Structures are given as C-alpha cells and as structure tokens.
Coordinates of C-alpha atoms and ligand atoms in Angstrom, one line a residue:
X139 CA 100.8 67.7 96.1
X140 CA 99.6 69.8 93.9
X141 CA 99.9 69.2 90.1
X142 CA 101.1 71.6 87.2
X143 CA 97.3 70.8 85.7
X144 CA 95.6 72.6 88.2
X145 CA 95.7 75.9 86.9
X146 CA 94.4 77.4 90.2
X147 CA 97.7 76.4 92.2
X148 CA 99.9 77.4 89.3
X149 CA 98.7 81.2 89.1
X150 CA 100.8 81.2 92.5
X151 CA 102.6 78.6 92.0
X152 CA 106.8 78.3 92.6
X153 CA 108.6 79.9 89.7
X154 CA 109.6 76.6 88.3
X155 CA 106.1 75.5 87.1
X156 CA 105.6 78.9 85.5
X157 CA 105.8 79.4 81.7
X158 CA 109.3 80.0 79.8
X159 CA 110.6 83.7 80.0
X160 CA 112.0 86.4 77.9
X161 CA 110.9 85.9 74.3
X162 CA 109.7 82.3 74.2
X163 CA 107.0 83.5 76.8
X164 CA 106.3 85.8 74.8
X165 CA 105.8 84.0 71.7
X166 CA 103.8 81.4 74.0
X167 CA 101.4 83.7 75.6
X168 CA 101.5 86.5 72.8
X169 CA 101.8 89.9 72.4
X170 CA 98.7 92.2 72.9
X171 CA 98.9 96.1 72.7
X172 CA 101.3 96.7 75.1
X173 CA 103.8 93.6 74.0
X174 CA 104.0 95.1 71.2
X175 CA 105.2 98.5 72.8
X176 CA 107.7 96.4 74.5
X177 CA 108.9 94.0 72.1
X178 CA 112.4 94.2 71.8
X179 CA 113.0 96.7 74.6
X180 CA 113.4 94.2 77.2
X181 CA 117.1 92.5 77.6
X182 CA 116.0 88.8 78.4
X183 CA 118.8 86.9 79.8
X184 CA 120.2 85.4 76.8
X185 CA 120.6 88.9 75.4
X186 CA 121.8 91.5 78.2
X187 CA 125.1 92.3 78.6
X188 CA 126.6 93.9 81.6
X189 CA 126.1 97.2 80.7
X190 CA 122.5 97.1 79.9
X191 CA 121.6 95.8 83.0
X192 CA 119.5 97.9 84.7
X193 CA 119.9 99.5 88.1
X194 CA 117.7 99.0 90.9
X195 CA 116.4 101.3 93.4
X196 CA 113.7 100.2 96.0
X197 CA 112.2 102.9 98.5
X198 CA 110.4 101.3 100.9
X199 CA 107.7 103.1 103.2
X200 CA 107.1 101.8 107.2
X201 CA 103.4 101.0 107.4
X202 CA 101.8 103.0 104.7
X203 CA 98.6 101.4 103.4
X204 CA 96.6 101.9 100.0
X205 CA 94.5 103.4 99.3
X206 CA 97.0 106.6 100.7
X207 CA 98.0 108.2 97.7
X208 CA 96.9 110.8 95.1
X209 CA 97.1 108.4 92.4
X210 CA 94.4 106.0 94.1
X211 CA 92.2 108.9 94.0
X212 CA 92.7 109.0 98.1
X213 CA 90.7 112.9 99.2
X214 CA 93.3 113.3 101.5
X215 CA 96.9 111.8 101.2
X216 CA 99.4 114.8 99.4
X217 CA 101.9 112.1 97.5
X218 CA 102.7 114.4 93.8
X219 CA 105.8 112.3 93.5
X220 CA 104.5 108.8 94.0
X221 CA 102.1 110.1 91.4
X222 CA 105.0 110.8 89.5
X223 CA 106.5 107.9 89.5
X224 CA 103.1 105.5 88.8
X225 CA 102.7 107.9 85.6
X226 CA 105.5 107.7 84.7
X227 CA 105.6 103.7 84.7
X228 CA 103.0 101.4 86.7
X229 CA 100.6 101.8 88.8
X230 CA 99.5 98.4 90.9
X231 CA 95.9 98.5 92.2
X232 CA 96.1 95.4 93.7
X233 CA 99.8 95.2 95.3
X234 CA 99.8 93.0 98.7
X235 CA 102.4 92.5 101.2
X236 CA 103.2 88.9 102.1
X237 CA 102.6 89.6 105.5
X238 CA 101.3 92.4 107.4
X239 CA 104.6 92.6 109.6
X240 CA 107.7 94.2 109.3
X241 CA 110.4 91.8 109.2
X242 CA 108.4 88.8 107.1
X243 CA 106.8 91.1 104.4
X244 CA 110.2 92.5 104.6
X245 CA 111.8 88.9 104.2
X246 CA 109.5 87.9 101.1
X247 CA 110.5 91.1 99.3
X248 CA 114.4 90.0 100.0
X249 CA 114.1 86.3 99.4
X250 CA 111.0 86.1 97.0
X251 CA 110.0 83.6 99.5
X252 CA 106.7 83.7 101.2
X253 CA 107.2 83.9 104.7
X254 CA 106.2 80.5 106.2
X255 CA 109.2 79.2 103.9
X256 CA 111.7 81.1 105.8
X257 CA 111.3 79.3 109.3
X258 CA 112.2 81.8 112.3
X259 CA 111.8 84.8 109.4
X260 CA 108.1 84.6 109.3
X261 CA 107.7 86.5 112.7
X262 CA 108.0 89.9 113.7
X263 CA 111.3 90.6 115.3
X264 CA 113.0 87.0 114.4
X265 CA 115.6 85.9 112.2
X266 CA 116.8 85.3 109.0
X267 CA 118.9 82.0 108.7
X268 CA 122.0 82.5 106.0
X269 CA 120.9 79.8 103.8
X270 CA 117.9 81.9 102.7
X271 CA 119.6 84.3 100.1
X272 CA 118.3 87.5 99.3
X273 CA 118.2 89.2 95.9
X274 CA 120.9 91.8 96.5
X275 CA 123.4 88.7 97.3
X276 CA 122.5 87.5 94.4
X277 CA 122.9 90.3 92.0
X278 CA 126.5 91.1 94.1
X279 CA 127.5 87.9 93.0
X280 CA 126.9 89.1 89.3
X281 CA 128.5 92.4 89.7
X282 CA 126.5 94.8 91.0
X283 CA 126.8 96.9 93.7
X284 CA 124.5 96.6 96.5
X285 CA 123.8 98.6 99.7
X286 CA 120.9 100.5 101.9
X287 CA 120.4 102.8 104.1
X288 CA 117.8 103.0 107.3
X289 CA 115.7 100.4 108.0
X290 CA 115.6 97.2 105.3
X291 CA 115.9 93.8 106.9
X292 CA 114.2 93.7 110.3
X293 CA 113.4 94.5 112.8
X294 CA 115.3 91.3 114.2
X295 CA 118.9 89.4 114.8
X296 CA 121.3 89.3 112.4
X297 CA 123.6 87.3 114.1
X298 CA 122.9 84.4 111.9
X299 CA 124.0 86.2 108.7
X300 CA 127.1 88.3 108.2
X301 CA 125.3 91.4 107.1
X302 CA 121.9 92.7 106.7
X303 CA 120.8 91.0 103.6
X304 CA 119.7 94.2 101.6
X305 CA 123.5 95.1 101.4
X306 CA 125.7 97.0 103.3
X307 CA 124.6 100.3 105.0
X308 CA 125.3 104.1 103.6
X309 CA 124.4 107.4 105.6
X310 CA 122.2 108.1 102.6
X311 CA 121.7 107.1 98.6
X312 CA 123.7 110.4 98.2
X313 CA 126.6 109.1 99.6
X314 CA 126.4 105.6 98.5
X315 CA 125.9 107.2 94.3
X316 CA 129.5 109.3 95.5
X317 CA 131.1 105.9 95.3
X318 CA 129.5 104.2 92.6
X319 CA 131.8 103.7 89.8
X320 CA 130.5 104.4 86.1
X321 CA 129.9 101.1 84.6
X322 CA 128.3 98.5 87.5
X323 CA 124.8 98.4 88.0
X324 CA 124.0 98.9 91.4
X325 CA 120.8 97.9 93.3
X326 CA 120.2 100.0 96.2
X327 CA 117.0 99.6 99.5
X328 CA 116.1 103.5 100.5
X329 CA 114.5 102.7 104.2
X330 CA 112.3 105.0 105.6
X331 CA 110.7 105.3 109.3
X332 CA 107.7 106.9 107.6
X333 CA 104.7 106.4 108.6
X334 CA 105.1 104.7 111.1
X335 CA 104.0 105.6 114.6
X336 CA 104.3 107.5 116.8
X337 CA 103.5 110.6 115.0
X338 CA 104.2 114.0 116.0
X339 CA 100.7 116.8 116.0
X340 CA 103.1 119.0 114.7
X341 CA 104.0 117.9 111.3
X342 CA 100.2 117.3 110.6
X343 CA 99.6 120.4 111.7
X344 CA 101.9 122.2 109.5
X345 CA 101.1 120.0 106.6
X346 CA 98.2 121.6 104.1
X347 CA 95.7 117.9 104.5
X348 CA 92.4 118.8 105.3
X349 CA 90.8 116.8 108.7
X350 CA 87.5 117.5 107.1
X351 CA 88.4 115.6 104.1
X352 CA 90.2 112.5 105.4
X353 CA 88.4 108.9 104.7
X354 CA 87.4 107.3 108.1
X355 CA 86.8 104.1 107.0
X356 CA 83.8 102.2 108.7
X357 CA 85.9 99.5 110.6
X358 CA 86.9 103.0 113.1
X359 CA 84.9 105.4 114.9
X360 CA 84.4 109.0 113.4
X361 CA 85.8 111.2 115.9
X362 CA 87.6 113.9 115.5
X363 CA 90.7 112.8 117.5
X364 CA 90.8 109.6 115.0
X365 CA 90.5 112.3 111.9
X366 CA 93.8 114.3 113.9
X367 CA 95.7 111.1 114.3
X368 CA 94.7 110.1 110.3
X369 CA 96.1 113.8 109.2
X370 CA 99.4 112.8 111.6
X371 CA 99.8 109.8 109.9
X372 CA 99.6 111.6 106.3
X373 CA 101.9 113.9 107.0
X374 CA 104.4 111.3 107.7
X375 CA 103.5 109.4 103.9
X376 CA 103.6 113.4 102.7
X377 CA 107.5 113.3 104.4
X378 CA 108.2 110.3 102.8
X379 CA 106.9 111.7 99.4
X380 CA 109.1 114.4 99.6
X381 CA 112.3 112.0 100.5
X382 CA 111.5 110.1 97.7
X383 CA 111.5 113.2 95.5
X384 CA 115.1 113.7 96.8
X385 CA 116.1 110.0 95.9
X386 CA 115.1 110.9 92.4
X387 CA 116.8 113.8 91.8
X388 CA 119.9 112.1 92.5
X389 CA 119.6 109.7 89.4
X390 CA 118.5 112.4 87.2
X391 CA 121.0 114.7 88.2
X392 CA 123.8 111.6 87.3
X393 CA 121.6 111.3 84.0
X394 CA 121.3 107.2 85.6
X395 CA 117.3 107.4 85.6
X396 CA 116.9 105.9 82.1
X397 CA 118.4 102.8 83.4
X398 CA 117.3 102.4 86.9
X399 CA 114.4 100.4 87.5
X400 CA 112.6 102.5 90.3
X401 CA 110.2 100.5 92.8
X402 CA 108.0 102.4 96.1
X403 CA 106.1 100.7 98.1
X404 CA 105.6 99.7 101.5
X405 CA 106.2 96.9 104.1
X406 CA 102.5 96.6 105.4
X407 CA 99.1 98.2 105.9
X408 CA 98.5 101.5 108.0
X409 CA 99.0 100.8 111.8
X410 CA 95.8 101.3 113.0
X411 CA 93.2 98.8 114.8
X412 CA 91.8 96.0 111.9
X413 CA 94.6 97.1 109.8
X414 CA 98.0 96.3 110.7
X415 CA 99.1 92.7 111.7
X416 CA 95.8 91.8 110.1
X417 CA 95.2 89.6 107.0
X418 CA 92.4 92.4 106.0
X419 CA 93.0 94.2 103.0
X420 CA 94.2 97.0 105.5
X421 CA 97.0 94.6 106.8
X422 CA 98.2 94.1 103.6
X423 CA 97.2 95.8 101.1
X424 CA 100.0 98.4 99.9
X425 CA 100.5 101.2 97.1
X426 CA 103.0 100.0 94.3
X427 CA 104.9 102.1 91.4
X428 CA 107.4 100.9 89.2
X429 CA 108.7 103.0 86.7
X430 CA 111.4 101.5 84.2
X431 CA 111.8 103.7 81.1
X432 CA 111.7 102.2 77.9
X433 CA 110.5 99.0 79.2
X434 CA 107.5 100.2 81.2
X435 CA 104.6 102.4 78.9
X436 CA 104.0 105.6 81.2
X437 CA 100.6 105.1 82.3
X438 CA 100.4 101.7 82.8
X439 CA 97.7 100.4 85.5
X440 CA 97.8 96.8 86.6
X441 CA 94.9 95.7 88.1
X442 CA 96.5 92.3 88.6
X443 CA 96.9 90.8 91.6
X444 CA 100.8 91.4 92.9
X445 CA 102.6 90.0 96.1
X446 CA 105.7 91.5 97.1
X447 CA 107.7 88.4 97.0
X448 CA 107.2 89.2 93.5
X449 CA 109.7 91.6 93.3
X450 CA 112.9 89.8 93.9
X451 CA 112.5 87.5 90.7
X452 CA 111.6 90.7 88.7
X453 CA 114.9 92.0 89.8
X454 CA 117.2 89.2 89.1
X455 CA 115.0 88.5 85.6
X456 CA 115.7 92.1 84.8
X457 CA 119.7 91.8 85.6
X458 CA 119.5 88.6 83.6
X459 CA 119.9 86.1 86.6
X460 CA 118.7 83.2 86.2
X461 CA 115.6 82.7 89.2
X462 CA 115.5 80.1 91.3
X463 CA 113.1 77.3 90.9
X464 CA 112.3 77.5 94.4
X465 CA 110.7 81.1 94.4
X466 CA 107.1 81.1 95.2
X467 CA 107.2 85.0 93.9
X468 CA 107.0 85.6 90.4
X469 CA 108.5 87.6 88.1
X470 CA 106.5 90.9 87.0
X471 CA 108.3 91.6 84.2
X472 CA 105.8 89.7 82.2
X473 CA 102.9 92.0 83.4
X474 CA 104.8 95.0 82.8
X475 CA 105.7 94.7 79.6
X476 CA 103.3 92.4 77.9
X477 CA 99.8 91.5 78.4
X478 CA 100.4 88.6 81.2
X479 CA 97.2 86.1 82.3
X480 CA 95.7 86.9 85.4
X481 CA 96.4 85.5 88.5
X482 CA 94.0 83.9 90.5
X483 CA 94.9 84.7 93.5
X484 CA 97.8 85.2 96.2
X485 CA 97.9 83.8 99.6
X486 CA 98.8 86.4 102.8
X487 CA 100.2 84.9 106.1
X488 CA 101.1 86.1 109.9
X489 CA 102.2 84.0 112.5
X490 CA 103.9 85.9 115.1
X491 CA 103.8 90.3 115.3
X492 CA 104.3 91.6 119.1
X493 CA 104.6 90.3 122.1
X494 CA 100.5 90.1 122.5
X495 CA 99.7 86.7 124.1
X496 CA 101.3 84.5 127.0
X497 CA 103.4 83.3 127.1
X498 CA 104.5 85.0 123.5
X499 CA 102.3 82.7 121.4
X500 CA 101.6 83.5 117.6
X501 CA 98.0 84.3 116.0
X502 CA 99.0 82.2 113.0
X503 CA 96.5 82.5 109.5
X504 CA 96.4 82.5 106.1
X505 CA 94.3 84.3 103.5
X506 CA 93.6 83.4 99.6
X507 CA 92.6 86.6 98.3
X508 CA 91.0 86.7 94.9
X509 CA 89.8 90.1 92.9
X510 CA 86.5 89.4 95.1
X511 CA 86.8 86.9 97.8
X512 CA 88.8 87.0 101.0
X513 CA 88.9 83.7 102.9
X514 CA 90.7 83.0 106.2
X515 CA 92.1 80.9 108.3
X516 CA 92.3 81.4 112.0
X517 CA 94.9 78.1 113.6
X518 CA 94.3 78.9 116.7
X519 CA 90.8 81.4 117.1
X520 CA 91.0 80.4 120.4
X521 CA 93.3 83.1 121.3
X522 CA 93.3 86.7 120.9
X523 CA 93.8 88.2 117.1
X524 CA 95.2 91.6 118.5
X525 CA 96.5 90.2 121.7
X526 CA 95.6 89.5 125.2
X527 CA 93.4 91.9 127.0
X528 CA 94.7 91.5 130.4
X529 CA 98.6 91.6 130.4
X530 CA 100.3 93.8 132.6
X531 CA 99.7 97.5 132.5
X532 CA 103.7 97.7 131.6
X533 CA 103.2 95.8 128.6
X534 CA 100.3 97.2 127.5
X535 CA 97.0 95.7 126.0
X536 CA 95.8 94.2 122.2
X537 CA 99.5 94.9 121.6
X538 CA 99.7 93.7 117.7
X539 CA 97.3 97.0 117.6
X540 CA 100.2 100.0 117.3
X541 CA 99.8 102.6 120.6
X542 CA 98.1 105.5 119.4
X543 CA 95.2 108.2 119.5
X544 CA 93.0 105.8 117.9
X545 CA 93.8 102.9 119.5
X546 CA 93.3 104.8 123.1
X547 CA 89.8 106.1 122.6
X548 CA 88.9 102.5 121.2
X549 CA 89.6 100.9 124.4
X550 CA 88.6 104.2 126.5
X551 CA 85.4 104.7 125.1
X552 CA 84.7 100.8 123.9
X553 CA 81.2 100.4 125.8
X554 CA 79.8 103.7 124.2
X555 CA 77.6 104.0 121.4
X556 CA 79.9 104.4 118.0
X557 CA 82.4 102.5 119.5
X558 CA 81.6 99.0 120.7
X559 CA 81.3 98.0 117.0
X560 CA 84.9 98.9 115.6
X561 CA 86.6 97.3 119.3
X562 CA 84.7 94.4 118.7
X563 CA 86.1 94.0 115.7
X564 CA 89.7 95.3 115.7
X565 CA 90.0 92.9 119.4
X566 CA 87.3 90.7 119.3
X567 CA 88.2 86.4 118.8
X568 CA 87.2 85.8 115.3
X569 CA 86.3 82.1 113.9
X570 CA 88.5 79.4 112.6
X571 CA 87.3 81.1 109.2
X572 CA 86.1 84.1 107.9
X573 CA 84.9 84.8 104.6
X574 CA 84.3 88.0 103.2
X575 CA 82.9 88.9 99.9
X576 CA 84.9 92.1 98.8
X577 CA 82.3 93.0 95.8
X578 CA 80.0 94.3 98.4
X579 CA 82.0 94.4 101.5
X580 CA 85.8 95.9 101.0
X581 CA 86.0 96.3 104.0
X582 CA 85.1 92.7 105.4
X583 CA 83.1 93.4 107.9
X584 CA 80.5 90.6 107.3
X585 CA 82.0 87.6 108.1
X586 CA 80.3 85.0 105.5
X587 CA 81.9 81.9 106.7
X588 CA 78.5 80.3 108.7
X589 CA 76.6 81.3 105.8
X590 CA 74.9 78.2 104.2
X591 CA 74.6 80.0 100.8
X592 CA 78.3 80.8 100.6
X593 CA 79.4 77.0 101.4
X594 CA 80.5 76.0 98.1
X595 CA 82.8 79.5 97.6
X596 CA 84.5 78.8 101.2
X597 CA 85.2 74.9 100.2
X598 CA 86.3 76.3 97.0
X599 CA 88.8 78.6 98.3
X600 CA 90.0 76.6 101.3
X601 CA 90.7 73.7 98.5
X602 CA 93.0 76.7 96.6
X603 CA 94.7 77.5 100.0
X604 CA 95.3 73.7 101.0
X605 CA 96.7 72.8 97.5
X606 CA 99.1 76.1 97.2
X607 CA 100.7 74.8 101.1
X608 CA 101.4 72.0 100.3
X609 CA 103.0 73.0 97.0
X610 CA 105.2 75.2 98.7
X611 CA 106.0 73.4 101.6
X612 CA 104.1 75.4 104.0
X613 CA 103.9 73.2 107.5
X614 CA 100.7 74.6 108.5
X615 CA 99.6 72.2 105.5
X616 CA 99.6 69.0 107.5
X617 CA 100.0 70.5 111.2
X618 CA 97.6 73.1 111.0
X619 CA 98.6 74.1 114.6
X620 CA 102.2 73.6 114.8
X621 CA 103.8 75.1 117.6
X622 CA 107.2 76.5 115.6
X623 CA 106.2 79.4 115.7
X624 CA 105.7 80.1 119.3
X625 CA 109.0 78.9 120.1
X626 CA 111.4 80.6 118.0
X627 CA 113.5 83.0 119.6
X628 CA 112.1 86.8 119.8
X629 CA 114.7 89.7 119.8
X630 CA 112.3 92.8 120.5
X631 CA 111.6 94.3 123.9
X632 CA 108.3 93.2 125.5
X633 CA 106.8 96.4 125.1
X634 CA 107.1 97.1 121.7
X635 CA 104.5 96.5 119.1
Ligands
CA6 CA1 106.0 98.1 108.8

C-alpha cells in the first residue's frame, strides 16, 4: 500500500489523502498571483449558501481529440466559440480522458472514479452498477436540478440503475431552461454525436477548412483521401462549435451565465488508427475549457496535468458538497483559482472497447503519463491491440479502429511504400511495455522500453504505476491478467466499434 509520504502516489492519489480545501488550502499552499485574484471569490463549503451555488453546464463532444481547436493553435480546426469560452476562463493543455472509450471515460467524468474502480463500467458498451453514484445524484440530493440531453452515460445497459446517471433526459437545454424554476441551481450534460464517425463529404465540403492545411500527423499516411476524411471529421467539431454557441446563448439570454460554471470537452481521442481506444496521447488526450466568471481569471492556461475524473469533485466542491474520500479524481478548483502544485502524473486505462478479439476478450493497459514520459503496460501483448485480423468479413477487421476512409486505405494499401509503417503501428502486437519519451517523440513512435539507457526511467515509472493500483484498489495490481474483464456482459452489436 502506498503511503501518504510518497509524494509521487499522492499527486494522484484518492481525495482523501489530498490537502485541506477552501481557505485552509489555501492558507497551507499559499496564494501566488492568481490566488490573490481569487481570494474571496470562491464560496468554500463552509460559506455558500444555496443561492450562490453555482450552476453547471457540461457539453461534451464524441471523439474529438486535442490538439483540434483554434485555441491550441490547430492550422485547421474552425472552433471561435471553444476559443471563446478558454478566453474567457481556462484553457487545459494537458486535459486527458480516463480512458479512451466511450462509456468508461464517460463513467470517470460521472463518478470521479477511474475506470478499473467501477467493475463492469470500465468497458465499452457495459454497465454501471447503482452503488457507484454519479455527481448529478449527488448534487440532486442537495437541490439542484439535474438532467441531459443526447448521448451522456453509455453506450451500455442501464438496467442496473433506474435512470441514466447524468439525470433525466430533455429534447434539448432549451427546453430543459423552460422549466427551471428561478432559484435552484441546476447542473445540466449537453451530449453531442459530434465528431464521431461516420462523417458525411458533404458537410466538409461545405465547411470553409482548408485540405491543404490540415496536420497529418506522422503515425498516418499523407494521402489525400486521409486529408478529405480529416476535413470530414472537422467539420463535425466545427458543428459542434456552433451547438455549443447555441447552448450559450441560452444562459446569456436568461442573464444565468455569471453563475454557471461552463465545462467542454470530450469523451476520448479522434477515431482514427493509433488514436482512439489507444493509451497514446491521441487516445486520450482531449481539449478542456472551463469558464466560471468571477472565480476563473479570463485567460487562464493550465499546463497542469488534468484527468477527467477530475471534474466530478470540482463540481460537488463548487456546490459545496462535501467529496467523497473515495474519489481518485481531484478537485480543480484549487488549480483554477489559485496557484495549485503540480501533479506528477495521471494514470490512463482500457480494458475492453469493441468486439475485436475471440471470443470478445479485452486488450487491458495502463499508462502513467508525466509532462514527458509515457509508459505502458500491455497485460496481455499477446493479443491484438486493435483487434483480430482475421474475424469474419461480417464483423469486420482491427475493429477497436473506427470504419473509415483512413482506416480502409490502411489495410488496402498496407504492403505499399508510405503505408506499411502507420499499419504496423496502428495493428501491429506491441510489448508487455512501451516507453516513449514525449520531449522528442509526441507522437510515441519510438518505443524505448528495450533500451538499456532508459532502464532506470521505465523502473521508475512502473514503481509510480504499481504503487498508485494498489492505492486505489485497482485488481490488475496483484492479478496483472485477471480475466474480469473478458467476462462481463457486453450490450453492443458485434459489429459496432
Ligand atoms: Ca467517444
């Protein structure tokens, strides 16, 4: 078990072994530049009152990766209102999803739980079981009013809970603000199908990106049917954009923006081949913007590093909720509104996306990411990392890799010059580690882990991963290859990825 001394475990530790909130952690750790800025602003729990707690509004994206945004300096990507929003408030460059999977990155931004603590709900198309509560249950309890409309929870059974745990669902935010009466905070979860495939030519061709001045990046081929099928996919973030814009001009127009906490972000990475349903940086890595007036300086940039599950505690700590001890997220309200520590690092995870591998078996891992390191561990490298190659032409091939342009001219063309490199690695087995260092390789493409030289930084990291499991309970801790996950129940069609 990890102690409270080791300063490595504790930077993503369980809530409970994190410092004291509110103004006592702020009086412990100081206040720098932009503590001072907030100093008073923020309603710590011993001082809010039901009518200064804030509302909370989360728009959520489907599969839309960073760096796919204006305000990451992307040549492409069209987002004016993202941009908006992060200048408005904060803009994370360093925002990861738990998992790069629906319905667990989904689950750890609900329960503030990483994903191998929610049993069945760490796979793709799975459960939830009711004992796990989510944060919208929990601010209901308190008062607020809670709903969501399009997708939130999921995909995956809900017969185990009696509704989906983002709240009940509305047509749209419009008509869920018709019935919101004037003095309870509500906390709403705006779904979107954007971007996620399958795309349709005829938005991106009607949209003003430019093919020529897309980033490819070097884990694809450069061709121009992969640039087409990138311009596809930004139309659909450029579709989301504009939705969002929509969302926003409803709490302006009900003069509730100066007390709505606004949050957009997305479930996963962008679904192409090495991105998606991979613990790469394009698996997981996603664009975050809060924007909380009066508590958040416009034109705030944390560099930080930020897992989703974080956002759940910063929730209930901004509604004055006491957070359970048995979080593994953490709250950001320290980071946005005072000069916090940095973290050390945050841990990703998949076990089970599609229906890739016979007889529906899991490609379970774990990363520790640091600001420069990525290091990975592979259960079972053994099998397939994007699924089998030899299913059944009706259920398709590498089928955690979404179907796609891309994805068909990689296996098409995988034996021709420009190609045999990305399909090696987007299908190719990969070790029982990997280590990447991201200084010089962002992209981790050169696996490090067999390299003498970088012994020490692998031991070093796999000691962080091993102590933060067993901290928080993860089962993969003492039975690296456990079978759970294999077994549980899966709700999806075979065909589906
Ligand atoms: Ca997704």
């Amino acid at each position: 078990m990890a102690s409270a001394q080791d300063p490595d475990t504790a930077a993503n530790a369980p809530s409970a072994t994190s410092a004291p909130r509110g103004l006592s952690r702020r009086s412990v750790l100081g206040a720098g530049a932009a503590g001072t800025l907030a100093l008073g602003l923020f309603p710590t729990a011993s001082r809010a009152t039901p009518k200064a707690r804030p509302n909370v509004l989360i728009v959520v994206a489907d599969d839309w990766g960073y760096p796919h945004a204006g305000a990451y300096a992307d040549p492409a990507a069209l987002t004016p209102v993202f941009d908006r929003v992060a200048g408005e408030g904060a803009l994370f460059t360093h925002a990861f999803a738990a998992a790069p999977s629906c319905t667990p990155s989904r689950n750890a931004i609900l329960t503030g739980q990483a994903p191998h603590r929610l049993e069945a709900g760490a796979n793709l198309w799975s459960s939830l079981p009711a004992r796990f509560a989510s944060y919208p249950d929990l601010l209901e309890k308190t008062g607020y009013r809670v709903g969501k409309t399009q997708k939130a929870y999921g995909p995956g059974s809900l017969d185990e809970r009696p509704r989906d745990p983002a709240g009940p669902d509305f047509a749209d935010f419009g008509q869920f603000l018709q019935e919101q009466p004037a003095d309870v905070p509500f906390a709403f979860w705006l779904g979107s199908a954007d971007p996620h495939r399958p795309y349709d030519p005829a938005l991106g061709e009607a949209s003003d990106i430019d093919s020529a001045a897309v980033d490819v990046p070097p884990y694809l081929p450069d061709t121009p049917e992969v640039r087409e099928d990138i311009v596809n996919y930004l139309a659909e973030v450029q579709r989301f954009d504009r939705r969002l814009d929509d969302a926003l001009a409803l709490i302006e127009d009900r003069g509730l923006a100066d007390n709505t906490i606004v949050v957009v972000t997305s479930d996963n990475g962008w679904p192409w081949p090495r991105a998606k349903a991979t613990v790469y940086d394009a698996g997981t890595r996603v664009p975050l913007a809060i924007r909380w007036p009066g508590h958040v300086a416009p034109g705030t940039v944390v560099d930080r590093l930020t897992v989703l599950s974080d956002l759940a505690p910063t929730f209930l700590e901004a509604a004055g909720i006491e957070i359970p001890a048995d979080f593994t997220g953490q709250s950001l309200i320290p980071t946005l509104t005072e000069s916090a520590p940095p973290r050390d690092f945050v841990v990703l995870e998949r076990e089970r996306h599609a229906r890739s591998r016979e007889p529906n078996l899991a490609y379970p891992a774990r990363a520790v990411r640091t600001a420069d390191w990525l290091y990975i561990r592979n259960y079972f490298p053994e099998r397939w990392p994007a699924g089998d190659p030899d299913l059944s032409a009706s259920q398709g091939v590498f089928s955690d890799i979404d179907a796609g342009p891309t994805k068909t001219q990689l296996i098409d063309r995988r034996q021709q010059p420009g190609f045999v490199t990305p399909f090696r690695l987007a299908t190719g087995k990969r070790g029982a580690e990997e280590l990447y260092d991201l200084r010089t390789d962002p992209h981790s493409l050169a696996d490090l882990a067999d390299d003498p030289k970088y012994a020490a930084v692998k031991a070093h990291l796999a000691g962080k991963l091993l102590a933060w499991q067993r901290h928080t309970g993860d089962l993969r801790a003492a039975n690296p290859r456990d079978r759970f996950w294999d077994n549980v129940p899966y709700y999806g069609p075979s065909d589906v990825t």
